[in-house]
Structure formats: structure tokens, C-alpha cells
Amino acid sequence: MLTPTTTAARMDRLPITRAHKIALATLAFVFLFEFGDLNTFAYVAPALIKHLAFSVQDVAVVTSAAFLGMAVGAVFGGRISDLIGRKRALLYSTLTFSIFSLVNATGFNVPTFIIFRFLTGVGLSAMVVAATTYISEVMPAARRGRMQSAVMAVGLAGIPVMSFSAKGIVPLGTDTWRLVFVLGSAALLAVPALVTLPESPRWLVHKNRLEAAEGVIARLERRAGPLTPIDETPSTAAPAPARQGYRDLFRGRTGRTTLFLAVVWIFQTLGFYGFVAWVPTLLAKHGFSVAESLGFAALTTIGAVPGALLAWPVTDRFGRKVPLVVVSLATAVSGLAYGLTFNPLAIVVFGFCVHLLIQTFATLLYAYSPELFPTGLRNAGNGLVYGTGRLANIFGPLIVAAIFAGLGYQAVFGYIAACWLVVAVAIALFGPRTGKQSLEALSTKTAETRRAPKPAAYAKSSPA
């Protein structure tokens, strides 16, 4: 009889099978274009300023609209994923952001870009929340962080790919910037592979679809070869799950987890996109040509991929908390140093460091955030805190534009450093330690377990 505890024990004893590798490769491909599309407007913005007479304030408004879409996509997409499943949520969200990325190529003024970037943002965040939750639920506990790092490392290659593509494409003509958005829609090629992915057994058990869950786990076990016996002692067995509603995200220990992660996501997002989304435009406004600003930005983005790989050796060995604190402090220092220099070589070096560190942080946080919520609310909780960060960043571009207009170029990077300091302090004071623990064990520490149903409820099965 499958229960949440036996499901966790059977999933966490598995090696990385061929099915795991296919899922990881598929998600990595989708992330490649998700990260690429996330930054397309930043690379196209200097051309829009030049050819369509956009102002810095126009760029800020459109960027804010995209983040409003991301907030909507994360919050509602996360909740929908808890209702319809991780697999279908991944499929629908990938279709959404890819199709609307293609539609972005038809934009011709500020209102059209506001609409198109909003709708693209809905799909982007819904996909990220569903994918990170899927990885946390399907990958074995001892390798969960490293598998997230592997997916991110491949996906983050989309940033320099998109950056160098924009550097080569945008200067070719007045309308060639449209091709950058076309490139961002290539995640549509992953749709056939997404259709074949197995559903998360943890989600299936939570929905009492025990036959379907048993089928998925059995297929994974057949491909894994000989396995160690399940160790389910009273000290490690998780209690039966509570009947959880969305309001439980705001109550008791789960509520404190939600609040803590919301603060981290808000200031991480402000610090992250304050740098990534604005560097090309700020450099152009500071006196560098469009080609030079895009060139500097392209070179610094090379740090993104090694940044994700930097998380690989530490995420499962040391857990997430300590590395997150160290990396956020280092990001604050590097970002401030970037803003204090005008030497081209120093701009590239410190920009490389910032890109490396913020992607190390993002990789760790993508693993950390979903594992702190119980299965029934994992995607909803992860989506809520992720979406809260995106919602706060509606004001982020406006804050950057106001600081730049009132206090100048260097003050923007002081603001970015301050955001990362807040993140470091929040995690140091309130973040629980994780790593090499089952999701169910973590849930008993960070979530409420009230109103648990009788064990007999898990003996029932429903059609797949």
C-alpha cells in the first residue's frame, strides 16, 4: 500500500535512471529558452530606444508589465499545478510563454509590448514554478540539489546565447531586433518530449491516485536494477498528510515559512533584475554606444553557466542555507564594485562575477524554496513566494529609473548591493537547514500537520 512515507522511501532510494535523465534533458532544454526569453527585452531595449523612440521610462513600464505577468503566472500557475498535476502544468506553461514570445516580434509601440510581455511573463513564471517543483519531487533526495544545478547550468546557457545573438542581430537593421523574440520561442520544440514525461508520484499519491503512482514508481524501479530495502523506521516515518487548503500557507509554521521566503524572493528579484535587466540600457545612457553596451553585457553573461555549476559541489554536501548566505554577500560586494568602475576591463570582470554569483544563488534557491512546503501546497507555496518577488519587481524598474534620474549611475548599484544584503540577513536569521532529507521529513519541520485523515484513506485507489 502506497503512503506518502513509502512513496518517499521508494523514490529517494533510486539512482538516476534513464527516465530521470530524459526528464532532466527536457527541462534543461525548456529552461534554455526560458532564461533566454527572460532577457530578450533587456537586449532589445537599446534598439527600441533608438528606432522606436522609447524612453527609459517606457522601458521601465514594459519591464514592469512583464513582471506583473510573472507574478500572475507564478501565483495562479502554482495553484493550478497543485490541482491538475506537474506534467500538464509544465506543458501548458511552456506553450504559453513560447507562443507569446513569438507574438512579441510583432510589437510596434509601448501598449503592444506591455500586453505581449505581460502574457509572456505569465507563461515564464508558471513554467519555472512547475519545473522546480517537479525536480524536487521526482529526483532522489541525495541528488536533488545537484540535478537542479545541472538543469540550471544548461538552461543558463540561454542567457549568453541570447545575448550574443542579440549583439549580432540587433545592429543589422531597424527591424532585426524582432528576430530575437523569434529565437525565444524555440522551446516549442520541447513539447513532444514534455508530453512523454511521467507525472510526479508524490502528487499522484496526494490526489489518492495510487494505481497511477504505483505504475510510475514501478517503471522507475525496473530501470534502476537492484535496490536497497526500504528503511522506514518510526524515527524517519512521516505522519499522514493534513487536508490542506490554500489558507494554510498563511497559518502557523507554514505561514512563517511563506513570509520568510517571500522576503527572500522579493529582495533577490529586485537585486537580480536591477542588474540583469538594466545593465545594457544604463551603459548606453552613460555614454557607451549601443554596440558597446551590448558587447559588455554579452561578455559578462558568460558567467551564468559556471555560476550554476558552482552550486553543484556544495548544494547537497552543505545544504542550501550556508551557501545561500555566502553567495548573496559576495554578490553585494561584486555589484557595488561594478558600479564604481568605468574601466571597460573592470566592467567585464565584475559583471562576470555578478552574473556567476547570482546564478549560483538562483540555482540554490530554486532547490531550496519548493522543498520547504508540503506536497499538497508545494507548487502553490512555491508559486506564491516566487510570484511575490515578481510582483514586487513591478516597482523595481521604476525604482531603478528614479534612482538613475535623481542620483546617477553609481547609486543604482548601491541599491542593488543593499537588496542582496537584506537577502543574506533574512536567510542567516530565519532559514532552516536542508539537504539530503526527504521532502516529507522537511515538511514536518516547516509545515503544519493538522487534521490528518485516517490511514485507511490511503488504502483506497482511484483511476489513473
XYZ file of C-alpha atoms in Angstrom:
464
model
C 0.000 0.000 0.000
C 1.397 3.354 -1.048
C 1.504 6.134 1.509
C 3.434 9.416 1.369
C 6.130 7.795 3.528
C 6.585 4.660 1.410
C 6.455 6.764 -1.769
C 9.260 8.965 -0.437
C 11.331 5.962 0.619
C 10.987 4.271 -2.766
C 11.663 7.446 -4.764
C 14.641 8.540 -2.663
C 16.463 5.174 -2.855
C 16.521 5.264 -6.667
C 19.662 6.021 -8.658
C 19.439 8.456 -11.561
C 17.751 6.275 -14.202
C 17.316 6.820 -17.921
C 13.834 8.222 -17.237
C 15.331 10.755 -14.825
C 17.911 11.763 -17.428
C 15.273 12.247 -20.123
C 13.234 14.446 -17.771
C 16.325 16.466 -16.857
C 17.333 16.924 -20.507
C 13.815 18.016 -21.459
C 13.560 20.538 -18.640
C 17.072 21.824 -19.343
C 16.103 22.484 -22.969
C 12.975 24.367 -21.896
C 14.978 26.386 -19.364
C 17.494 27.229 -22.102
C 14.848 29.282 -23.873
C 13.048 30.364 -20.701
C 16.201 32.104 -19.493
C 16.893 33.367 -22.980
C 13.395 34.791 -23.354
C 13.506 36.270 -19.870
C 16.287 38.578 -21.030
C 15.210 39.290 -24.602
C 13.599 42.630 -23.817
C 16.710 43.819 -21.944
C 18.821 43.205 -25.051
C 16.262 44.628 -27.442
C 15.549 47.753 -25.326
C 18.504 49.855 -26.643
C 17.278 49.248 -30.201
C 13.724 50.229 -29.250
C 15.058 53.437 -27.728
C 16.933 54.155 -30.952
C 14.424 53.028 -33.598
C 11.001 53.316 -31.929
C 11.764 56.354 -29.744
C 11.220 54.513 -26.444
C 12.337 56.405 -23.360
C 13.997 54.888 -20.286
C 10.622 55.283 -18.558
C 8.923 53.351 -21.378
C 11.424 50.528 -20.938
C 10.656 50.566 -17.216
C 6.889 50.337 -17.793
C 7.164 47.431 -20.230
C 9.571 45.607 -17.920
C 7.146 46.141 -15.044
C 4.309 44.701 -17.131
C 6.387 41.582 -17.736
C 6.929 41.172 -14.013
C 3.228 41.624 -13.327
C 2.651 38.762 -15.753
C 5.286 36.702 -13.967
C 3.589 37.329 -10.638
C 0.215 36.260 -12.022
C 1.733 33.204 -13.700
C 3.595 32.096 -10.569
C 0.745 32.547 -8.103
C -2.096 31.158 -10.206
C 0.060 28.716 -12.178
C 1.388 27.282 -8.931
C -2.072 26.756 -7.532
C -3.337 25.254 -10.794
C -0.395 22.838 -10.851
C -1.425 21.526 -7.426
C -4.865 20.853 -8.916
C -4.098 19.451 -12.390
C -0.619 17.983 -11.883
C 3.001 18.911 -12.534
C 3.160 17.412 -16.017
C 0.200 19.246 -17.507
C 1.263 22.484 -15.802
C 4.691 22.173 -17.442
C 3.159 21.549 -20.842
C 0.624 24.387 -20.762
C 3.049 26.958 -19.342
C 5.728 26.138 -21.925
C 3.202 26.553 -24.722
C 2.089 29.885 -23.259
C 5.458 31.587 -22.939
C 6.745 30.234 -26.273
C 3.736 31.323 -28.308
C 3.651 34.793 -26.804
C 7.401 35.192 -27.199
C 6.794 34.735 -30.910
C 3.974 37.278 -30.793
C 6.417 39.796 -29.239
C 8.117 40.031 -32.629
C 5.047 41.881 -33.953
C 5.201 44.639 -31.299
C 5.320 48.191 -32.621
C 4.693 50.565 -29.679
C 4.612 50.740 -25.899
C 0.999 49.451 -25.433
C 1.567 46.358 -27.605
C 4.757 45.499 -25.742
C 3.011 45.946 -22.407
C 0.373 43.370 -23.423
C 2.739 40.901 -25.086
C 5.385 40.970 -22.349
C 2.688 40.560 -19.680
C 1.347 37.411 -21.353
C 4.840 36.061 -21.958
C 5.624 36.641 -18.281
C 2.570 34.599 -17.225
C 3.914 31.556 -19.042
C 7.538 32.062 -17.978
C 6.888 32.030 -14.240
C 4.262 29.297 -14.355
C 6.833 27.090 -16.100
C 9.630 27.848 -13.617
C 7.436 27.051 -10.612
C 6.145 23.804 -12.124
C 9.619 22.697 -13.242
C 11.422 23.351 -9.955
C 8.663 21.573 -8.043
C 8.794 18.645 -10.472
C 12.554 18.269 -9.972
C 12.219 18.410 -6.183
C 9.518 15.706 -6.172
C 10.922 13.306 -8.777
C 14.677 13.382 -8.103
C 16.182 11.340 -5.204
C 16.779 13.372 -2.031
C 20.564 12.868 -2.029
C 20.847 14.250 -5.574
C 18.007 16.777 -5.664
C 20.235 19.846 -5.443
C 22.784 18.625 -7.980
C 20.091 17.742 -10.503
C 18.642 21.226 -10.154
C 22.161 22.577 -10.688
C 22.583 20.504 -13.858
C 19.303 21.719 -15.329
C 20.112 25.314 -14.464
C 23.622 25.074 -15.931
C 22.239 24.034 -19.306
C 19.328 26.452 -19.112
C 21.502 29.400 -18.176
C 23.463 28.942 -21.372
C 20.396 30.605 -22.874
C 21.497 33.929 -21.396
C 24.826 34.241 -23.250
C 23.297 32.561 -26.329
C 20.543 35.174 -26.407
C 22.952 37.964 -25.504
C 25.472 37.169 -28.257
C 22.645 36.528 -30.715
C 21.202 39.953 -29.921
C 24.662 41.518 -30.236
C 24.958 40.096 -33.735
C 21.356 40.540 -34.866
C 20.149 43.860 -33.416
C 22.690 46.179 -35.131
C 21.961 44.717 -38.601
C 18.897 46.879 -39.281
C 15.979 48.824 -37.883
C 13.730 45.747 -37.546
C 16.194 42.914 -36.981
C 15.538 43.078 -33.219
C 12.304 41.187 -33.942
C 14.304 38.049 -34.698
C 15.496 37.968 -31.082
C 11.933 37.286 -29.954
C 11.520 34.605 -32.630
C 14.556 32.826 -31.198
C 12.998 32.972 -27.734
C 10.037 30.860 -28.891
C 12.134 27.780 -29.737
C 11.041 25.996 -26.535
C 8.065 24.829 -28.637
C 10.421 22.130 -29.916
C 10.336 20.509 -26.442
C 6.556 19.998 -26.398
C 6.628 16.375 -27.721
C 9.117 15.405 -25.007
C 7.064 17.113 -22.288
C 4.048 15.016 -23.271
C 6.002 11.820 -22.515
C 7.225 12.795 -19.018
C 5.860 10.758 -16.077
C 3.667 12.541 -13.559
C 5.090 13.158 -10.085
C 4.277 10.089 -7.927
C 4.154 12.294 -4.839
C 1.415 14.417 -6.428
C -0.456 11.292 -7.552
C -0.391 9.854 -4.023
C -1.556 13.179 -2.597
C -4.505 13.020 -5.024
C -5.144 9.397 -3.956
C -4.372 8.135 -7.469
C -2.471 5.202 -6.061
C -2.566 2.910 -9.086
C -1.084 5.605 -11.308
C 1.585 6.403 -8.710
C 2.475 2.720 -8.329
C 2.798 2.408 -12.088
C 5.234 5.342 -12.324
C 7.372 4.145 -9.388
C 7.411 0.542 -10.633
C 8.664 1.634 -14.072
C 11.445 3.665 -12.458
C 12.394 0.731 -10.218
C 12.526 -1.731 -13.131
C 15.016 0.526 -14.899
C 17.099 1.040 -11.762
C 18.295 -2.546 -11.229
C 18.850 -3.990 -7.732
C 17.748 -1.627 -4.977
C 18.390 -1.420 -1.254
C 15.479 -2.400 1.026
C 13.200 0.401 2.137
C 14.210 1.807 5.515
C 11.074 3.124 7.148
C 11.745 3.289 10.887
C 9.474 5.153 13.285
C 12.069 7.940 13.612
C 12.012 8.671 9.888
C 8.423 7.904 9.010
C 6.409 10.968 8.171
C 2.916 11.434 9.572
C -0.124 11.163 7.378
C -0.581 14.425 5.487
C -3.099 17.006 6.537
C -6.013 18.110 4.441
C -4.505 21.358 3.308
C -6.185 24.403 1.886
C -4.635 27.494 0.360
C -5.196 29.429 3.604
C -2.773 27.072 5.344
C 0.030 28.909 3.573
C -0.636 31.803 5.966
C -1.001 29.850 9.214
C 1.420 28.619 11.861
C 4.797 27.253 10.801
C 3.774 27.134 7.153
C 2.826 30.807 7.363
C 6.222 31.692 8.824
C 7.910 29.762 6.024
C 5.817 31.633 3.462
C 6.713 35.015 4.971
C 10.429 34.240 5.207
C 10.658 33.004 1.607
C 8.590 35.937 0.342
C 11.127 38.378 1.808
C 14.000 36.438 0.217
C 12.315 36.283 -3.187
C 11.334 39.978 -3.122
C 14.822 41.320 -2.462
C 16.547 38.657 -4.551
C 14.372 39.610 -7.505
C 14.952 43.338 -7.022
C 18.712 42.780 -6.787
C 18.843 40.234 -9.601
C 16.850 42.136 -12.206
C 18.073 45.508 -11.048
C 21.360 44.344 -12.505
C 20.487 41.937 -15.335
C 17.614 43.850 -16.928
C 19.215 47.290 -16.748
C 22.924 46.965 -17.475
C 22.702 47.368 -21.306
C 20.430 50.414 -21.062
C 22.373 52.038 -18.205
C 25.679 51.606 -20.029
C 24.189 53.106 -23.194
C 22.805 56.057 -21.236
C 26.152 56.501 -19.502
C 27.919 57.209 -22.774
C 28.730 53.840 -24.316
C 27.322 53.052 -27.777
C 24.538 50.513 -28.226
C 27.035 48.056 -29.723
C 29.483 48.588 -26.838
C 26.819 48.219 -24.140
C 25.514 45.008 -25.716
C 29.092 43.768 -26.064
C 29.867 44.367 -22.384
C 26.581 42.743 -21.365
C 27.237 39.731 -23.596
C 30.710 39.142 -22.154
C 29.510 39.354 -18.547
C 26.717 36.822 -19.148
C 29.311 34.120 -19.796
C 29.461 33.818 -16.010
C 25.915 32.449 -15.862
C 26.678 28.815 -16.749
C 29.696 28.344 -14.440
C 27.582 30.053 -11.780
C 25.057 27.227 -11.853
C 27.840 24.641 -11.911
C 29.402 26.295 -8.860
C 26.319 25.175 -6.930
C 26.906 21.521 -7.907
C 29.641 20.616 -5.348
C 28.060 22.478 -2.416
C 24.280 22.173 -2.684
C 23.877 18.582 -1.433
C 27.070 18.477 0.661
C 26.466 21.631 2.709
C 22.728 22.025 2.196
C 21.280 25.288 0.881
C 21.357 27.734 3.813
C 25.068 28.483 4.332
C 25.944 28.658 0.612
C 22.973 30.987 0.028
C 24.203 33.409 2.707
C 27.807 33.387 1.457
C 26.833 33.854 -2.184
C 24.406 36.710 -1.502
C 27.099 38.611 0.437
C 29.616 38.095 -2.367
C 27.039 39.303 -4.906
C 26.529 42.534 -2.958
C 30.275 43.245 -2.955
C 30.731 42.459 -6.667
C 27.708 44.511 -7.712
C 28.927 47.539 -5.789
C 32.403 47.206 -7.322
C 30.836 47.047 -10.796
C 29.062 50.343 -10.270
C 32.186 52.122 -9.018
C 34.307 51.447 -12.105
C 34.232 52.831 -15.644
C 37.202 50.876 -16.968
C 35.985 48.516 -19.736
C 38.052 45.568 -18.476
C 36.873 46.055 -14.888
C 33.266 46.342 -16.084
C 33.568 42.951 -17.779
C 35.377 41.300 -14.832
C 33.000 42.499 -12.113
C 29.995 41.954 -14.373
C 31.153 38.387 -14.933
C 31.415 37.893 -11.154
C 27.912 39.251 -10.567
C 26.396 37.003 -13.242
C 28.274 33.996 -11.870
C 27.176 34.605 -8.278
C 23.536 35.496 -8.920
C 23.094 32.307 -10.926
C 24.746 30.245 -8.186
C 22.266 31.826 -5.802
C 19.321 31.239 -8.134
C 20.243 27.563 -8.549
C 20.397 27.068 -4.785
C 17.147 28.982 -4.190
C 15.258 27.058 -6.885
C 16.118 23.879 -4.964
C 15.526 25.425 -1.523
C 12.146 27.080 -1.996
C 9.877 24.156 -3.040
C 11.354 21.699 -0.526
C 10.131 23.804 2.418
C 6.429 23.280 1.561
C 4.283 20.116 1.943
C 3.241 18.205 -1.184
C -0.349 19.442 -1.211
C 0.796 23.056 -1.192
C 4.268 22.738 -2.691
C 3.551 24.324 -6.042
C 1.054 26.798 -4.588
C 3.517 27.887 -1.884
C 6.495 27.968 -4.217
C 4.442 29.881 -6.761
C 3.184 32.337 -4.163
C 6.626 33.337 -2.854
C 8.181 33.319 -6.329
C 5.264 35.369 -7.631
C 5.520 37.797 -4.719
C 9.078 38.544 -5.800
C 7.934 39.141 -9.368
C 5.058 41.307 -8.153
C 7.429 43.450 -6.089
C 9.633 43.892 -9.127
C 6.811 45.678 -10.922
C 8.162 48.608 -8.966
C 11.806 47.550 -9.395
C 12.339 49.093 -12.842
C 10.594 52.272 -11.695
C 12.879 52.415 -8.640
C 15.973 51.957 -10.818
C 14.808 54.623 -13.271
C 14.096 57.059 -10.417
C 17.457 56.401 -8.722
C 19.302 56.798 -12.016
C 17.486 60.050 -12.837
C 17.876 61.527 -9.372
C 21.157 60.164 -8.019
C 23.031 58.834 -11.018
C 24.620 55.662 -12.320
C 26.608 54.579 -9.255
C 23.679 54.956 -6.858
C 21.805 52.246 -8.791
C 24.459 49.712 -7.858
C 24.408 50.785 -4.228
C 20.689 49.991 -4.228
C 21.377 46.580 -5.828
C 24.003 45.755 -3.168
C 21.578 46.720 -0.387
C 18.964 44.285 -1.761
C 21.447 41.407 -1.585
C 22.425 42.317 1.973
C 18.778 42.043 3.049
C 18.620 38.577 1.446
C 21.741 37.431 3.310
C 20.444 38.614 6.674
C 16.990 37.048 6.175
C 18.380 33.609 5.303
C 21.004 33.725 8.079
C 18.405 34.529 10.735
C 15.330 32.595 9.612
C 16.317 29.979 7.022
C 16.089 26.292 8.047
C 18.851 23.898 7.034
C 18.085 21.376 4.288
C 19.948 18.899 2.123
C 19.839 15.083 1.780
C 16.494 14.957 3.607
C 13.238 13.644 2.205
C 10.633 16.253 1.349
C 8.285 14.632 3.833
C 10.822 14.960 6.672
C 11.367 18.615 5.831
C 7.610 19.219 5.784
C 7.308 18.082 9.408
C 9.731 20.872 10.378
C 8.374 23.721 8.273
C 4.656 22.984 7.836
C 1.568 22.261 9.897
C 0.292 18.673 10.032
C -3.167 19.300 11.457
C -6.411 17.475 10.614
C -4.614 14.425 9.264
C -7.007 11.915 7.675
C -7.219 8.352 8.911
C -4.599 5.971 7.485
C -7.364 3.959 5.861
C -7.857 6.800 3.412
C -4.629 5.769 1.721
C -5.829 2.247 1.115
C -8.277 3.488 -1.463
C -7.346 3.926 -5.059
C -8.793 5.947 -7.866
C -8.486 5.622 -11.625
C -5.302 6.931 -13.227
